[in-house]
PDB file of C-alpha atoms in Angstrom:
ATOM      1  CA  MET A1185     -38.264 -45.496 -71.190  1.00 44.00           C
ATOM      2  CA  ALA A1186     -39.640 -44.787 -67.881  1.00 49.00           C
ATOM      3  CA  ARG A1187     -39.720 -41.138 -67.030  1.00 65.00           C
ATOM      4  CA  VAL A1188     -37.892 -40.255 -63.812  1.00 67.00           C
ATOM      5  CA  SER A1189     -39.968 -38.213 -61.338  1.00 82.00           C
ATOM      6  CA  GLN A1190     -38.890 -34.859 -59.954  1.00 84.00           C
ATOM      7  CA  GLU A1191     -38.912 -36.197 -56.623  1.00 85.00           C
ATOM      8  CA  HIS A1192     -36.389 -38.755 -57.568  1.00 79.00           C
ATOM      9  CA  LEU A1193     -34.064 -36.223 -59.318  1.00 83.00           C
ATOM     10  CA  ASP A1194     -34.325 -34.092 -56.213  1.00 84.00           C
ATOM     11  CA  ALA A1195     -33.472 -36.947 -53.756  1.00 87.00           C
ATOM     12  CA  ARG A1196     -30.382 -37.732 -56.022  1.00 90.00           C
ATOM     13  CA  ARG A1197     -29.167 -34.268 -56.113  1.00 91.00           C
ATOM     14  CA  ARG A1198     -29.485 -34.113 -52.194  1.00 90.00           C
ATOM     15  CA  GLN A1199     -27.547 -37.483 -51.936  1.00 91.00           C
ATOM     16  CA  ILE A1200     -24.763 -35.824 -53.942  1.00 93.00           C
ATOM     17  CA  LEU A1201     -24.745 -32.515 -52.063  1.00 92.00           C
ATOM     18  CA  ASP A1202     -24.632 -34.293 -48.692  1.00 89.00           C
ATOM     19  CA  GLY A1203     -21.993 -36.564 -49.666  1.00 91.00           C
ATOM     20  CA  ALA A1204     -19.952 -33.722 -51.071  1.00 92.00           C
ATOM     21  CA  ALA A1205     -20.430 -31.646 -48.064  1.00 90.00           C
ATOM     22  CA  SER A1206     -19.327 -34.431 -45.674  1.00 89.00           C
ATOM     23  CA  CYS A1207     -15.932 -34.745 -47.730  1.00 90.00           C
ATOM     24  CA  PHE A1208     -15.361 -31.065 -47.823  1.00 90.00           C
ATOM     25  CA  ALA A1209     -16.057 -30.594 -44.210  1.00 88.00           C
ATOM     26  CA  ARG A1210     -13.890 -33.602 -43.294  1.00 88.00           C
ATOM     27  CA  ASN A1211     -10.845 -33.079 -45.598  1.00 87.00           C
ATOM     28  CA  GLY A1212     -11.299 -29.549 -47.088  1.00 87.00           C
ATOM     29  CA  PHE A1213     -11.854 -28.541 -50.591  1.00 88.00           C
ATOM     30  CA  HIS A1214      -8.405 -28.980 -52.078  1.00 87.00           C
ATOM     31  CA  ALA A1215      -7.844 -32.384 -50.522  1.00 90.00           C
ATOM     32  CA  THR A1216     -11.037 -33.832 -51.686  1.00 91.00           C
ATOM     33  CA  SER A1217     -11.296 -35.168 -55.080  1.00 92.00           C
ATOM     34  CA  MET A1218     -14.335 -36.160 -57.312  1.00 92.00           C
ATOM     35  CA  GLN A1219     -13.392 -39.622 -56.877  1.00 93.00           C
ATOM     36  CA  ASP A1220     -13.930 -39.058 -52.941  1.00 93.00           C
ATOM     37  CA  VAL A1221     -17.297 -37.444 -53.587  1.00 92.00           C
ATOM     38  CA  LEU A1222     -18.388 -40.493 -55.805  1.00 92.00           C
ATOM     39  CA  LYS A1223     -17.368 -42.872 -52.930  1.00 92.00           C
ATOM     40  CA  GLU A1224     -19.103 -40.896 -50.210  1.00 90.00           C
ATOM     41  CA  ALA A1225     -22.330 -40.488 -52.197  1.00 90.00           C
ATOM     42  CA  ASP A1226     -22.091 -44.180 -53.332  1.00 91.00           C
ATOM     43  CA  LEU A1227     -22.875 -43.182 -56.949  1.00 88.00           C
ATOM     44  CA  SER A1228     -21.276 -43.565 -60.473  1.00 90.00           C
ATOM     45  CA  ALA A1229     -19.489 -40.817 -62.131  1.00 91.00           C
ATOM     46  CA  GLY A1230     -22.182 -40.616 -64.764  1.00 90.00           C
ATOM     47  CA  ALA A1231     -24.974 -40.100 -61.968  1.00 88.00           C
ATOM     48  CA  VAL A1232     -22.828 -37.409 -60.351  1.00 90.00           C
ATOM     49  CA  TYR A1233     -21.828 -35.456 -63.541  1.00 91.00           C
ATOM     50  CA  ARG A1234     -25.408 -35.276 -64.723  1.00 90.00           C
ATOM     51  CA  TYR A1235     -26.028 -32.829 -61.867  1.00 91.00           C
ATOM     52  CA  PHE A1236     -22.540 -31.120 -61.536  1.00 91.00           C
ATOM     53  CA  ARG A1237     -19.662 -30.734 -63.689  1.00 89.00           C
ATOM     54  CA  GLY A1238     -17.041 -30.626 -60.946  1.00 88.00           C
ATOM     55  CA  LYS A1239     -16.152 -29.453 -57.376  1.00 89.00           C
ATOM     56  CA  ASP A1240     -16.600 -25.814 -57.939  1.00 88.00           C
ATOM     57  CA  GLU A1241     -20.309 -26.358 -59.046  1.00 91.00           C
ATOM     58  CA  LEU A1242     -20.688 -28.491 -55.921  1.00 92.00           C
ATOM     59  CA  ILE A1243     -19.386 -26.096 -53.539  1.00 90.00           C
ATOM     60  CA  ALA A1244     -21.534 -23.217 -54.976  1.00 91.00           C
ATOM     61  CA  ALA A1245     -24.620 -25.338 -54.765  1.00 92.00           C
ATOM     62  CA  ILE A1246     -23.963 -26.305 -51.257  1.00 91.00           C
ATOM     63  CA  VAL A1247     -23.366 -22.730 -50.293  1.00 89.00           C
ATOM     64  CA  ALA A1248     -26.656 -21.595 -52.127  1.00 90.00           C
ATOM     65  CA  ASP A1249     -28.602 -24.426 -50.515  1.00 89.00           C
ATOM     66  CA  VAL A1250     -27.472 -23.684 -47.003  1.00 88.00           C
ATOM     67  CA  LEU A1251     -28.101 -20.035 -47.216  1.00 89.00           C
ATOM     68  CA  ASP A1252     -31.637 -20.784 -48.725  1.00 90.00           C
ATOM     69  CA  THR A1253     -32.360 -22.917 -45.842  1.00 89.00           C
ATOM     70  CA  VAL A1254     -31.357 -20.302 -43.314  1.00 89.00           C
ATOM     71  CA  ARG A1255     -33.320 -17.563 -45.274  1.00 90.00           C
ATOM     72  CA  GLY A1256     -36.523 -19.853 -45.045  1.00 91.00           C
ATOM     73  CA  ILE A1257     -36.154 -20.392 -41.139  1.00 90.00           C
ATOM     74  CA  LEU A1258     -35.904 -16.557 -40.904  1.00 90.00           C
ATOM     75  CA  GLU A1259     -38.795 -15.723 -43.100  1.00 91.00           C
ATOM     76  CA  GLN A1260     -40.965 -18.076 -41.104  1.00 90.00           C
ATOM     77  CA  ALA A1261     -39.728 -16.336 -37.703  1.00 90.00           C
ATOM     78  CA  ALA A1262     -40.639 -12.997 -39.055  1.00 90.00           C
ATOM     79  CA  ARG A1263     -44.115 -14.174 -39.649  1.00 91.00           C
ATOM     80  CA  GLU A1264     -44.888 -15.329 -35.965  1.00 90.00           C
ATOM     81  CA  SER A1265     -46.751 -12.953 -33.735  1.00 88.00           C
ATOM     82  CA  PRO A1266     -45.149 -12.041 -31.626  1.00 87.00           C
ATOM     83  CA  PRO A1267     -41.717 -12.836 -33.131  1.00 89.00           C
ATOM     84  CA  PRO A1268     -39.094 -14.755 -31.007  1.00 93.00           C
ATOM     85  CA  THR A1269     -36.636 -12.491 -29.417  1.00 94.00           C
ATOM     86  CA  PRO A1270     -33.063 -12.933 -30.291  1.00 94.00           C
ATOM     87  CA  ASP A1271     -32.120 -15.159 -27.185  1.00 95.00           C
ATOM     88  CA  VAL A1272     -34.754 -17.532 -28.530  1.00 94.00           C
ATOM     89  CA  LEU A1273     -34.418 -17.062 -32.296  1.00 93.00           C
ATOM     90  CA  ILE A1274     -30.676 -17.398 -32.844  1.00 92.00           C
ATOM     91  CA  PRO A1275     -30.306 -20.610 -30.810  1.00 92.00           C
ATOM     92  CA  ARG A1276     -33.437 -21.944 -32.365  1.00 92.00           C
ATOM     93  CA  SER A1277     -32.057 -21.129 -35.920  1.00 90.00           C
ATOM     94  CA  LEU A1278     -28.839 -23.239 -35.237  1.00 90.00           C
ATOM     95  CA  ALA A1279     -30.903 -25.979 -33.763  1.00 90.00           C
ATOM     96  CA  ARG A1280     -33.209 -26.035 -36.859  1.00 90.00           C
ATOM     97  CA  MET A1281     -30.032 -26.139 -39.130  1.00 88.00           C
ATOM     98  CA  ARG A1282     -28.823 -29.110 -37.207  1.00 88.00           C
ATOM     99  CA  GLU A1283     -32.057 -30.634 -37.763  1.00 88.00           C
ATOM    100  CA  GLU A1284     -32.019 -29.671 -41.426  1.00 84.00           C
ATOM    101  CA  ARG A1285     -28.442 -30.593 -42.105  1.00 82.00           C
ATOM    102  CA  PRO A1286     -27.595 -33.252 -39.320  1.00 80.00           C
ATOM    103  CA  ALA A1287     -24.603 -34.760 -40.944  1.00 80.00           C
ATOM    104  CA  ALA A1288     -21.857 -35.465 -38.430  1.00 81.00           C
ATOM    105  CA  LEU A1289     -18.036 -36.134 -38.918  1.00 77.00           C
ATOM    106  CA  ASP A1290     -16.340 -39.214 -37.930  1.00 76.00           C
ATOM    107  CA  GLY A1291     -16.081 -38.180 -34.140  1.00 79.00           C
ATOM    108  CA  GLY A1292     -19.751 -37.084 -33.860  1.00 82.00           C
ATOM    109  CA  GLU A1293     -18.948 -33.457 -34.388  1.00 84.00           C
ATOM    110  CA  TRP A1294     -21.548 -31.400 -36.412  1.00 88.00           C
ATOM    111  CA  MET A1295     -20.280 -30.913 -39.766  1.00 87.00           C
ATOM    112  CA  PHE A1296     -21.920 -27.656 -40.717  1.00 88.00           C
ATOM    113  CA  PRO A1297     -19.614 -25.190 -38.738  1.00 89.00           C
ATOM    114  CA  ARG A1298     -16.436 -26.960 -40.047  1.00 89.00           C
ATOM    115  CA  LEU A1299     -18.013 -26.700 -43.571  1.00 89.00           C
ATOM    116  CA  MET A1300     -18.628 -22.923 -42.985  1.00 90.00           C
ATOM    117  CA  ILE A1301     -15.034 -22.290 -41.965  1.00 90.00           C
ATOM    118  CA  GLN A1302     -13.945 -24.040 -45.377  1.00 88.00           C
ATOM    119  CA  VAL A1303     -16.363 -21.839 -47.668  1.00 89.00           C
ATOM    120  CA  TRP A1304     -15.051 -18.776 -45.914  1.00 89.00           C
ATOM    121  CA  THR A1305     -11.513 -19.678 -46.757  1.00 87.00           C
ATOM    122  CA  GLU A1306     -12.394 -20.732 -50.235  1.00 87.00           C
ATOM    123  CA  THR A1307     -14.097 -17.529 -50.967  1.00 89.00           C
ATOM    124  CA  THR A1308     -10.740 -15.652 -50.769  1.00 88.00           C
ATOM    125  CA  ARG A1309      -9.415 -17.991 -53.622  1.00 87.00           C
ATOM    126  CA  SER A1310     -12.564 -17.984 -55.834  1.00 88.00           C
ATOM    127  CA  PRO A1311     -14.263 -14.874 -57.128  1.00 91.00           C
ATOM    128  CA  GLU A1312     -17.261 -17.072 -58.349  1.00 90.00           C
ATOM    129  CA  LEU A1313     -17.666 -18.468 -54.967  1.00 90.00           C
ATOM    130  CA  ALA A1314     -17.320 -15.006 -53.321  1.00 92.00           C
ATOM    131  CA  ALA A1315     -20.285 -13.905 -55.579  1.00 92.00           C
ATOM    132  CA  VAL A1316     -22.431 -16.764 -54.717  1.00 90.00           C
ATOM    133  CA  LEU A1317     -21.694 -16.323 -51.139  1.00 91.00           C
ATOM    134  CA  GLY A1318     -22.122 -12.667 -51.388  1.00 92.00           C
ATOM    135  CA  GLU A1319     -25.629 -12.780 -53.121  1.00 92.00           C
ATOM    136  CA  GLY A1320     -26.910 -15.319 -50.649  1.00 91.00           C
ATOM    137  CA  TYR A1321     -25.642 -13.297 -47.765  1.00 92.00           C
ATOM    138  CA  ASP A1322     -27.496 -10.321 -49.033  1.00 94.00           C
ATOM    139  CA  ASP A1323     -30.667 -12.406 -49.137  1.00 93.00           C
ATOM    140  CA  VAL A1324     -30.241 -13.615 -45.633  1.00 93.00           C
ATOM    141  CA  ARG A1325     -29.328 -10.149 -44.372  1.00 94.00           C
ATOM    142  CA  ARG A1326     -32.702  -9.011 -45.779  1.00 94.00           C
ATOM    143  CA  ALA A1327     -34.643 -11.883 -44.108  1.00 93.00           C
ATOM    144  CA  TRP A1328     -33.000 -10.869 -40.849  1.00 94.00           C
ATOM    145  CA  GLY A1329     -33.953  -7.176 -41.503  1.00 95.00           C
ATOM    146  CA  ARG A1330     -37.755  -8.555 -41.828  1.00 94.00           C
ATOM    147  CA  VAL A1331     -37.209 -10.008 -38.331  1.00 94.00           C
ATOM    148  CA  VAL A1332     -35.969  -6.840 -36.957  1.00 95.00           C
ATOM    149  CA  GLU A1333     -38.977  -5.043 -38.608  1.00 95.00           C
ATOM    150  CA  SER A1334     -41.260  -7.571 -36.859  1.00 94.00           C
ATOM    151  CA  TYR A1335     -39.728  -6.610 -33.475  1.00 95.00           C
ATOM    152  CA  GLN A1336     -40.459  -2.849 -34.381  1.00 95.00           C
ATOM    153  CA  ASP A1337     -44.180  -3.646 -35.557  1.00 94.00           C
ATOM    154  CA  ALA A1338     -44.637  -5.654 -32.140  1.00 93.00           C
ATOM    155  CA  GLY A1339     -43.270  -2.643 -30.212  1.00 94.00           C
ATOM    156  CA  LEU A1340     -40.132  -4.652 -28.891  1.00 93.00           C
ATOM    157  CA  MET A1341     -37.604  -2.446 -30.551  1.00 94.00           C
ATOM    158  CA  SER A1342     -37.657   1.383 -31.090  1.00 94.00           C
ATOM    159  CA  ALA A1343     -39.127   2.366 -34.399  1.00 95.00           C
ATOM    160  CA  ASP A1344     -35.962   4.464 -35.391  1.00 95.00           C
ATOM    161  CA  ALA A1345     -33.548   1.362 -34.770  1.00 95.00           C
ATOM    162  CA  ASP A1346     -31.411   0.912 -37.829  1.00 97.00           C
ATOM    163  CA  THR A1347     -32.647  -2.251 -39.101  1.00 96.00           C
ATOM    164  CA  ASP A1348     -29.775  -3.273 -41.164  1.00 96.00           C
ATOM    165  CA  ALA A1349     -27.369  -2.623 -38.415  1.00 97.00           C
ATOM    166  CA  VAL A1350     -29.223  -4.878 -36.056  1.00 96.00           C
ATOM    167  CA  ALA A1351     -29.465  -7.453 -38.798  1.00 95.00           C
ATOM    168  CA  ARG A1352     -25.868  -7.639 -39.374  1.00 96.00           C
ATOM    169  CA  ALA A1353     -25.187  -7.807 -35.442  1.00 95.00           C
ATOM    170  CA  MET A1354     -27.442 -10.888 -35.295  1.00 93.00           C
ATOM    171  CA  ILE A1355     -25.778 -12.459 -38.173  1.00 93.00           C
ATOM    172  CA  ALA A1356     -22.447 -11.791 -36.485  1.00 94.00           C
ATOM    173  CA  LEU A1357     -23.703 -13.711 -33.398  1.00 92.00           C
ATOM    174  CA  VAL A1358     -24.673 -16.766 -35.582  1.00 91.00           C
ATOM    175  CA  GLN A1359     -21.401 -16.705 -37.391  1.00 91.00           C
ATOM    176  CA  GLY A1360     -19.290 -16.270 -34.292  1.00 92.00           C
ATOM    177  CA  SER A1361     -21.119 -18.999 -32.568  1.00 91.00           C
ATOM    178  CA  ALA A1362     -20.676 -21.509 -35.303  1.00 89.00           C
ATOM    179  CA  ALA A1363     -17.022 -20.495 -35.770  1.00 91.00           C
ATOM    180  CA  GLN A1364     -16.468 -21.225 -31.919  1.00 91.00           C
ATOM    181  CA  MET A1365     -18.273 -24.812 -32.574  1.00 89.00           C
ATOM    182  CA  ALA A1366     -16.003 -25.476 -35.411  1.00 88.00           C
ATOM    183  CA  LEU A1367     -12.687 -24.293 -33.830  1.00 89.00           C
ATOM    184  CA  PHE A1368     -13.080 -24.909 -30.085  1.00 89.00           C
ATOM    185  CA  GLY A1369     -16.218 -27.084 -29.440  1.00 81.00           C
ATOM    186  CA  GLY A1370     -18.244 -26.994 -26.207  1.00 72.00           C
ATOM    187  CA  VAL A1371     -20.801 -24.185 -27.489  1.00 80.00           C
ATOM    188  CA  SER A1372     -24.357 -25.435 -27.440  1.00 87.00           C
ATOM    189  CA  GLU A1373     -27.452 -23.606 -28.507  1.00 89.00           C
ATOM    190  CA  ARG A1374     -28.511 -23.435 -24.772  1.00 90.00           C
ATOM    191  CA  THR A1375     -25.329 -21.627 -23.886  1.00 91.00           C
ATOM    192  CA  LEU A1376     -25.781 -19.070 -26.538  1.00 92.00           C
ATOM    193  CA  GLY A1377     -29.463 -18.405 -25.495  1.00 93.00           C
ATOM    194  CA  GLU A1378     -28.321 -18.003 -21.862  1.00 94.00           C
ATOM    195  CA  GLY A1379     -25.607 -15.602 -22.813  1.00 94.00           C
ATOM    196  CA  LEU A1380     -27.872 -13.561 -25.063  1.00 94.00           C
ATOM    197  CA  ARG A1381     -30.444 -13.370 -22.184  1.00 95.00           C
ATOM    198  CA  ALA A1382     -28.035 -12.110 -19.762  1.00 95.00           C
ATOM    199  CA  LEU A1383     -26.894  -9.404 -22.365  1.00 93.00           C
ATOM    200  CA  MET A1384     -30.463  -8.348 -23.092  1.00 91.00           C
ATOM    201  CA  ALA A1385     -31.209  -8.021 -19.373  1.00 91.00           C
ATOM    202  CA  MET A1386     -28.467  -5.389 -18.729  1.00 89.00           C
ATOM    203  CA  GLY A1387     -29.584  -2.114 -17.407  1.00 81.00           C
ATOM    204  CA  PRO A1388     -28.156   1.195 -16.296  1.00 79.00           C
ATOM    205  CA  ALA A1389     -25.047   0.829 -13.738  1.00 71.00           C
ATOM    206  CA  ARG A1390     -26.221   1.015  -9.997  1.00 63.00           C
ATOM    207  CA  ALA A1391     -24.252   3.203  -7.694  1.00 61.00           C
ATOM    208  CA  ASP A1392     -23.188   1.552  -4.520  1.00 60.00           C
ATOM    209  CA  ILE A1393     -25.065   2.736  -1.573  1.00 52.00           C
TER     210      ILE A1393
END
């Protein structure tokens, strides 16, 4: 029997995860069956169950995969000299996520923000998923912290700034922007960058003369 290459196995796993993510973003976790996933991925039950035993494993794998992608984007940014400022980095990170995970819903809407909302909701029901998300969040938060440290090393931010507090604030900006995309639409990476630049340019209030 011919040996299946690791590249083939990785591609098949990606095919399953992308198909499942599309189903979950479109219909939600509970309204999606494994049969829906099989149809979306265009694979047999045996092919899918070789990798994942059910929906819970699929959801956890999608969450871990997305968070790992985000962490990689941030670690690359932290190695840049000078590091990109938040008004550049945060919109660029969202744009990179759109490139890495470009799947869209039937109406052309980017799938990722809707999927993110689904995951948040599901963590209130599933302690196992909450643990996966929490561990991934800690990794991403540390990656953001390394970006903040690179700002300090480059003299762009005070050395006594609380790196974890700044990291959490930047995460909140990304999460809030994605939530707006999912719930209301009309929020682009360009809009986010312009808003951040305006906030960063704020100075002391000037008295009227």
